[in-house]
Coordinates of C-alpha atoms in Angstrom, one line a residue:
M1 CA 32.5 -8.4 13.2
P2 CA 29.9 -5.9 12.0
H3 CA 27.6 -7.1 9.4
L4 CA 24.7 -5.7 7.3
T5 CA 21.3 -6.0 8.7
A6 CA 18.2 -6.9 6.7
A7 CA 17.1 -3.3 6.9
E8 CA 20.4 -2.1 5.5
V9 CA 20.3 -4.6 2.7
A10 CA 16.7 -3.6 1.9
A11 CA 17.8 0.1 1.7
Q12 CA 20.7 -0.7 -0.6
I13 CA 18.4 -2.8 -2.9
E14 CA 15.9 0.1 -3.0
N15 CA 18.7 2.6 -3.7
L16 CA 20.1 0.3 -6.5
Y17 CA 16.8 -0.3 -8.2
G18 CA 15.2 3.1 -7.4
A19 CA 12.0 1.7 -6.0
E20 CA 10.5 0.5 -2.7
L21 CA 11.0 -3.1 -1.7
P22 CA 7.3 -4.2 -2.0
D23 CA 7.2 -2.7 -5.5
L24 CA 10.4 -4.6 -6.4
E25 CA 9.1 -7.8 -5.0
A26 CA 5.9 -7.5 -7.1
H27 CA 8.0 -6.7 -10.2
A28 CA 10.3 -9.6 -9.6
Q29 CA 7.4 -12.0 -9.5
D30 CA 6.5 -11.1 -13.1
Q31 CA 10.1 -11.5 -14.4
A32 CA 12.4 -14.4 -15.1
P33 CA 14.8 -15.1 -12.2
G34 CA 17.7 -12.7 -12.2
M35 CA 19.8 -10.5 -10.0
L36 CA 16.8 -8.7 -8.4
A37 CA 15.2 -12.0 -7.4
A38 CA 18.5 -13.2 -6.0
L39 CA 18.9 -10.1 -3.9
L40 CA 15.4 -10.2 -2.7
G41 CA 15.8 -13.9 -1.7
S42 CA 19.0 -13.0 0.1
H43 CA 17.2 -10.2 2.0
H44 CA 14.4 -12.6 2.9
T45 CA 16.8 -15.2 4.2
L46 CA 18.7 -12.6 6.2
A47 CA 15.5 -11.2 7.7
F48 CA 14.3 -14.7 8.7
A49 CA 17.7 -15.5 10.3
E50 CA 17.5 -12.3 12.3
Q51 CA 14.0 -13.2 13.5
S52 CA 15.3 -16.7 14.4
I53 CA 18.2 -15.3 16.4
T54 CA 15.8 -13.1 18.4
A55 CA 13.4 -16.0 19.1
H56 CA 16.1 -18.5 20.0
R57 CA 17.9 -16.0 22.2
E58 CA 14.7 -15.2 24.1
R59 CA 13.9 -18.9 24.5
L60 CA 17.4 -19.6 25.7
Q61 CA 17.1 -16.8 28.3
N62 CA 13.8 -18.3 29.5
L63 CA 15.3 -21.8 29.7
T64 CA 18.3 -20.5 31.7
H65 CA 16.5 -18.1 33.9
P66 CA 18.2 -18.0 37.4
E67 CA 15.0 -19.0 39.2
R68 CA 14.3 -21.9 36.9
Q69 CA 15.3 -25.4 37.9
I70 CA 17.5 -27.2 35.3
G71 CA 17.1 -30.9 35.2
A72 CA 18.1 -33.6 32.7
H73 CA 15.0 -32.8 30.6
E74 CA 15.7 -29.1 30.5
V75 CA 19.3 -29.6 29.4
S76 CA 18.3 -31.2 26.2
H77 CA 16.1 -28.2 25.4
I78 CA 18.9 -25.8 26.3
L79 CA 21.3 -27.6 24.0
D80 CA 18.8 -27.8 21.2
C81 CA 18.0 -24.1 21.5
A82 CA 21.7 -23.2 21.7
R83 CA 22.4 -25.2 18.5
R84 CA 19.5 -23.5 16.7
L85 CA 20.8 -20.1 17.8
A86 CA 24.3 -21.0 16.5
E87 CA 22.8 -22.1 13.2
A88 CA 20.8 -18.9 12.9
V89 CA 23.8 -16.8 13.6
A90 CA 25.8 -18.7 10.9
V91 CA 23.1 -18.2 8.3
R92 CA 22.8 -14.5 9.2
D93 CA 26.6 -14.0 8.9
T94 CA 26.8 -15.8 5.6
Q95 CA 23.8 -14.1 4.1
A96 CA 25.0 -10.7 5.3
A97 CA 28.5 -11.2 3.8
T98 CA 27.1 -12.5 0.5
A99 CA 24.6 -9.7 0.2
D100 CA 27.3 -7.1 1.0
A101 CA 29.7 -8.5 -1.5
V102 CA 27.1 -8.6 -4.3
L103 CA 25.7 -5.2 -3.5
R104 CA 29.2 -3.7 -3.5
S105 CA 29.8 -5.2 -6.9
L106 CA 26.7 -3.6 -8.4
G107 CA 25.9 0.0 -8.9
R108 CA 23.8 2.2 -11.0
A109 CA 25.3 2.8 -14.4
P110 CA 26.5 6.4 -14.8
A111 CA 24.4 8.6 -16.9
P112 CA 25.6 8.8 -20.5
E113 CA 27.7 11.9 -21.1
P114 CA 26.4 14.2 -23.8
P115 CA 28.3 14.0 -27.1
T116 CA 31.2 16.5 -27.4
T117 CA 31.3 18.9 -30.3
S118 CA 34.8 20.2 -29.8
A119 CA 36.2 18.5 -33.0
A120 CA 34.6 19.5 -36.3
A121 CA 33.2 16.6 -38.3
P122 CA 35.2 15.9 -41.5
V123 CA 33.7 17.3 -44.6
A124 CA 32.8 14.7 -47.2
A125 CA 34.5 14.9 -50.5
P126 CA 32.3 15.9 -53.5
P127 CA 31.1 13.0 -55.6
V128 CA 33.1 12.1 -58.6
P129 CA 31.0 11.9 -61.8
A130 CA 30.8 8.4 -63.3
A131 CA 32.6 7.8 -66.5
S132 CA 30.3 7.2 -69.5
P133 CA 31.0 4.2 -71.7
A134 CA 30.6 6.1 -75.0
P135 CA 33.5 8.3 -76.1
S136 CA 32.7 12.0 -76.2
R137 CA 33.2 13.9 -79.6

C-alpha cells in the first residue's frame, strides 16, 4: 500500500502554510499548541520511523548474512531486530495515514472575491421632518 513519506508530508505542510519547514518549526515553538504543532510532530514521528526502518533492516541483513553463523545467541538478536522492524513499519504506516488524512482535510482558504456592483444599492428615503409640539398659526 503506498503511503506518504516524511519528505512528502513536509512538502505538503510547507505548501499549506506557505513557508519552509525550519521557519514553521521556529514559529510553532513561539505559539500555543495547535494544528501546525500537531502536523510538525506527526512529520517528526514519521521521519524517525523511516530512519528506524532503515537501521533495523540493515541490522537484520547483517545478522542474517549468508556467510554468518546463526546460533542460539544470534536467534534472539534476529527476533528482536525483526520485532523492532515490524514496530517501526506499523508506526510509519499509522503516522503516514494520519498525516495524509489531516492534510487532505486542510487547505488554504480561497482568496475572498471582490464585492460585486451589479445591483444598485437602494436609495435611502429622505428624512421626515419631526412634528413640533406647538400648533402652528
